[in-house]
Amino acid sequence: GKTCTIADYLLERLVQLKVTEIFGVPGDFNLGFLDYIESSSKLEWAGNCNELNAAYAADGYARVKEGSLGVLVTTFGVGELSATNGIAGAFSERVPVLHIVGVPSTAQQKSKPMLHHTLGDGRYDAYLKAAEQFAISTASLQDKSTAPAEIDRLITECVVTARPVYLMLPTDLVHEQISSKRLLTPLNVEPPENDPEIENFVLDEIVKLIEEADRDVVLLVDACAIRHNVKKEVFEFAERTHFPVYSAPMGKTAIPEDYDRYGGIYVGTISRPEIKEKVESAKLLLSIGGLKSDFNTGNFTYQIPTTRTIELHSDHTRIRFAAYHGIGMKRLLPKLTHRMQPFREDAKALTVPKFTLPVPQEDNETISHLWLWPRVGQFFKKGDVIVAETGTSSFGILDVPLPGGSVFVSQILWGSIGWTVGSTLGAAIAARDIGLNRVILFVGDGSIQLTVQELSTMMRTGVKPIIFLLNNSGYTIERYLHGEKARYNDIINWEWTKLLETMGGVEGETCQSYTVRTKSELSALLDDAAFARADKIQLVEMMMPMHDAPRALKVQAELSGKMNKYVSVGVKTASDTL
Amino acid sequence: GKTCTIADYLLERLVQLKVTEIFGVPGDFNLGFLDYIESSSKLEWAGNCNELNAAYAADGYARVKEGSLGVLVTTFGVGELSATNGIAGAFSERVPVLHIVGVPSTAQQKSKPMLHHTLGDGRYDAYLKAAEQFAISTASLQDKSTAPAEIDRLITECVVTARPVYLMLPTDLVHEQISSKRLLTPLNVEPPENDPEIENFVLDEIVKLIEEADRDVVLLVDACAIRHNVKKEVFEFAERTHFPVYSAPMGKTAIPEDYDRYGGIYVGTISRPEIKEKVESAKLLLSIGGLKSDFNTGNFTYQIPTTRTIELHSDHTRIRFAAYHGIGMKRLLPKLTHRMQPFREDAKALTVPKFTLPVPQEDNETISHLWLWPRVGQFFKKGDVIVAETGTSSFGILDVPLPGGSVFVSQILWGSIGWTVGSTLGAAIAARDIGLNRVILFVGDGSIQLTVQELSTMMRTGVKPIIFLLNNSGYTIERYLHGEKARYNDIINWEWTKLLETMGGVEGETCQSYTVRTKSELSALLDDAAFARADKIQLVEMMMPMHDAPRALKVQAELSGKMNKYVSVGVKTASDTL
Ligand SMILES: Cc1ncc(C[n+]2csc(CCOP(=O)(O)OP(=O)(O)O)c2C)c(N)n1
Ligand SMILES: Cc1ncc(C[n+]2csc(CCOP(=O)(O)OP(=O)(O)O)c2C)c(N)n1
Ligand SMILES: [Mg+2]
Ligand SMILES: [Mg+2]
């Protein structure tokens, strides 16, 4: 039969899953493999500045390219361990990322010489052991005969569970010839069928509860609805029933935010009052893909009793107190929709507060959070990808209704700052691939310092995001949590508008930078058609007050402050109360 | 009795060990602890741009500040995992770094809520498990009664073993009051005494072999002589015996390179021929603190039979084939020196090739490696700290004799690129502390891109290194290993001379940047007294050919190429042979 190398086999599997770009950094244990990427006509090598940023990019790519996965290639030890936080974030936030690590040859792994990039004590399995903490599955290829099955298993698990996997690829195996026969059968990355008997039982139960609730049902869509690719199924269900739909922060844009039965973001006590009232007073809450983390639930302040709750998850279903393991929503939802009587007319009784955010009148020119977010809300267009960094941005964006077909990207559970810079790169490449519109990033001056070099890779790969940089003189979110005036929350102010040209752009040609100090300046820029066209990479430094934050952050900070014990230290903490 | 908080206890222990600076990034789980650092009059908070760079800085600090340790503070999950590679590098290269992680309260660790920065699956021990792979010891503080003993144990192990340790500090325990009584007794961080009976036996054996060898003995000093603080002991031994001394790459500057009995760098077949000949023909080799990694040994090409070798290590001794566990060099060496008859006169028979590197005459203006290294060699001064990044730099610097009292800093075993940028920050702060001279960094254009933001922290902390940036259009070291013309070895060229001013400097005032394209330009700069004074941070972009490398790298690349199998891929690899 026909043969191919293990490298080709692996890459072909990725191509079959519509991967177009691979992220990472070269190193002598992966150079052999990189040759295959470089010679592939279907795959591009991003060539990131460092491995953490590359992991972030793979994560961002996977989020936007639904149904596909992100791929990261690093080198043994130094490379892979630089990416640990990025991979752990993908694990936490359920993002399918394949981490391929170029490792010493199978012979070296047996003889264990003290190679560079080793710990110097002969342990060749330490990195794998660490990686196991942050991967849903791992494989250390040792034998060409089992390699293709191992690769298939790993990629399948990655996509089906929406979690990172870790693959050790030894320098010698890269080039080994294996049968390519398995490639004729594409991988099945659909979730498994539900057990029909249990599934039917579950459907009956759900339908019964919905009827008992007199169809006073509210849908709450969350992160896993996006990650497990049921946006379409959820929307069909919503359209058929006309039940009001709300979203958790991590589920933002799972349902188009301009949908007329969509009411906005529910986040426990942090919700806008009218939303809180509507969600919590429904007779039944149907939660889809819920991920109840602190920042995603207003510090665990949902006021909805379990007796009024149904939860659909990727691999199980909960009806009140009962768990049905193995009953996943991707298969369940279409059947549930099918069972529903169309309810369009009656549903009108269940009013949905319109999700809007008017631009307030403020009689000063300061760019305040209160004004900023609704104002940029008017700038967004259909199909934009909107990325918000942890900090004032991720809280500020929540209240902004995003246009239909837009995609919201944030890291609300993991919350690693700097992540958006890498992630925007990956998201932008994916967006270009699948024909989305502009990619628009909101990032703090503190956060961008962690990963700033990836601006360079943006220019290398030719993507053209718009980067709104909130210059508020440091770690404002932290000042709200603790240390309002502490020096550790200060940062060095950079010449932000010089960054792009310093890192490879030609100002005015391939890149453009702006500073805006007033509402009028920002408004004028947003109204400028050339700016809005986003035909080069653009960075907008926005001067903002150090001590200003969006409403949701102020409330969250109060709630968190109560949890973390920041006892007074000398004279300091007097000034630390908000 | 008197009490203090756990935070104060911990910090006081660090102050006792002469720590002056703490590296890291704030996060809500460590803010409470940072208050104590900020209010300490003896400790400074560096405020790094990201955690990997901070770990690198702690490592660099520890290397220069012998007998002390580096300290890193990060936050739960996102922060600590960003530092993994930095800590693993410290483990590999034997550098004492204390990694303090601000973690959720002891109550939260029990109830395990889905907090931000968690993996979302209730595992609160995953980061610890990963950290265990790269720490010689760990502690998860849970109880104030055991906290001080745990802290003492951890710090002691860190310094004694010269390896990183990991400390989980929960938000609530930070402020708990404990007895401060233990603080009256400083920690004993000296290595334990050797068993006198075995030690005597070992001394007899060594003396016998030295005599049998007719005192034709050569000393080879390596990494662990520096890390385990026996430079003084080694020098006293050398002075008394007048045995010729050589150094492995990782032991460079363990012995002053201007010492008249010092012969240069021995690195197996990669050594200069006269050095190789001298070392390998000695009747007995006394290796001190050896760390036989690939790049440190010319790919394992030592030609010295075990029957002619004695190895002194921090915690054991090897005499030919016999291992003596528990017999450490710090205690052994002074006794050995004491046993030696002064040998000054006879020793003259054992000639030592003078370690010099004249500047060659080249009839062109290109800044070649052949010319560069001897030329900058003339620039170095007593007490300078010289840092060389993995790449052409770490190979080029080896052949340069460094002045007495200078300190060489490199990462030859771990070899994580970008490390020097963080490391230089830490090294410079340590150098300032202990009154060393200038800090001079050689870094590649590829490497600096990984960690460039730490230039900003250099300016924040006011250190003034001289940064020589080798602009050779990408990953030259890799081109020598594989992929000479591959695009994956290209990088985006930056406006290097704009970096400092972009990241917080004022060009001409607080910082100064230069580009040099020719030998004459570089020479003129090196001869400029104002430049040499290094009274502001300076960056020198040196334009160099893409395909040029120091002698030692060329040889190493040939040796490595034989080990890693880079089989041809299509038409590519034809051009990949050197
Ligand atoms: C990798 C990582 N390190 C540290 C933190 C802790 N942290 C959370 S938010 C924040 C400050 C963010 O500052 P900035 O980006 O300026 O946001 P803003 O001022 O808009 O709040 C920090 C340091 C983190 N979340 N992730
Ligand atoms: C963190 C990390 N990622 C990747 C590598 C693999 N690597 C080793 S050297 C090198 C290139 C260094 O290039 P540069 O700094 O420009 O050095 P030069 O051109 O002087 O050789 C790379 C990518 C590494 N050692 N460490
Ligand atoms: Mg900020
Ligand atoms: Mg280079």
PDB file of N, CA and C and ligand atoms in Angstrom, chain B residues 444-446 470-476 491, ligand 4:
ATOM      1  N   GLY B 444      21.396  37.658  20.668  1.00  0.00           N
ATOM      2  CA  GLY B 444      21.019  37.601  19.257  1.00  0.00           C
ATOM      3  C   GLY B 444      19.696  38.294  18.991  1.00  0.00           C
ATOM      4  N   ASP B 445      19.518  38.676  17.738  1.00  0.00           N
ATOM      5  CA  ASP B 445      18.266  39.332  17.342  1.00  0.00           C
ATOM      6  C   ASP B 445      17.077  38.383  17.500  1.00  0.00           C
ATOM      7  N   GLY B 446      17.330  37.102  17.350  1.00  0.00           N
ATOM      8  CA  GLY B 446      16.243  36.143  17.568  1.00  0.00           C
ATOM      9  C   GLY B 446      15.908  36.025  19.037  1.00  0.00           C
ATOM     10  N   LEU B 470      23.398  41.237  18.364  1.00  0.00           N
ATOM     11  CA  LEU B 470      23.963  40.725  17.119  1.00  0.00           C
ATOM     12  C   LEU B 470      22.851  40.627  16.083  1.00  0.00           C
ATOM     13  N   ASN B 471      22.805  41.567  15.167  1.00  0.00           N
ATOM     14  CA  ASN B 471      21.786  41.530  14.128  1.00  0.00           C
ATOM     15  C   ASN B 471      22.322  40.759  12.925  1.00  0.00           C
ATOM     16  N   ASN B 472      21.990  39.491  12.890  1.00  0.00           N
ATOM     17  CA  ASN B 472      22.441  38.639  11.780  1.00  0.00           C
ATOM     18  C   ASN B 472      21.260  38.011  11.060  1.00  0.00           C
ATOM     19  N   SER B 473      20.142  38.725  11.095  1.00  0.00           N
ATOM     20  CA  SER B 473      18.950  38.346  10.313  1.00  0.00           C
ATOM     21  C   SER B 473      18.406  36.971  10.682  1.00  0.00           C
ATOM     22  N   GLY B 474      18.319  36.714  11.969  1.00  0.00           N
ATOM     23  CA  GLY B 474      17.592  35.505  12.372  1.00  0.00           C
ATOM     24  C   GLY B 474      18.395  34.537  13.194  1.00  0.00           C
ATOM     25  N   TYR B 475      17.914  33.319  13.162  1.00  0.00           N
ATOM     26  CA  TYR B 475      18.422  32.256  14.029  1.00  0.00           C
ATOM     27  C   TYR B 475      19.655  31.598  13.406  1.00  0.00           C
ATOM     28  N   THR B 476      20.782  32.304  13.460  1.00  0.00           N
ATOM     29  CA  THR B 476      21.982  31.779  12.795  1.00  0.00           C
ATOM     30  C   THR B 476      22.429  30.444  13.370  1.00  0.00           C
ATOM     31  N   ILE B 491      13.556  35.920  11.015  1.00  0.00           N
ATOM     32  CA  ILE B 491      12.739  36.677  11.964  1.00  0.00           C
ATOM     33  C   ILE B 491      12.378  38.009  11.318  1.00  0.00           C
TER      34      ILE B 491
HETATM   35 MG    MG C   4      20.549  36.028  15.166  1.00  0.00          MG
END
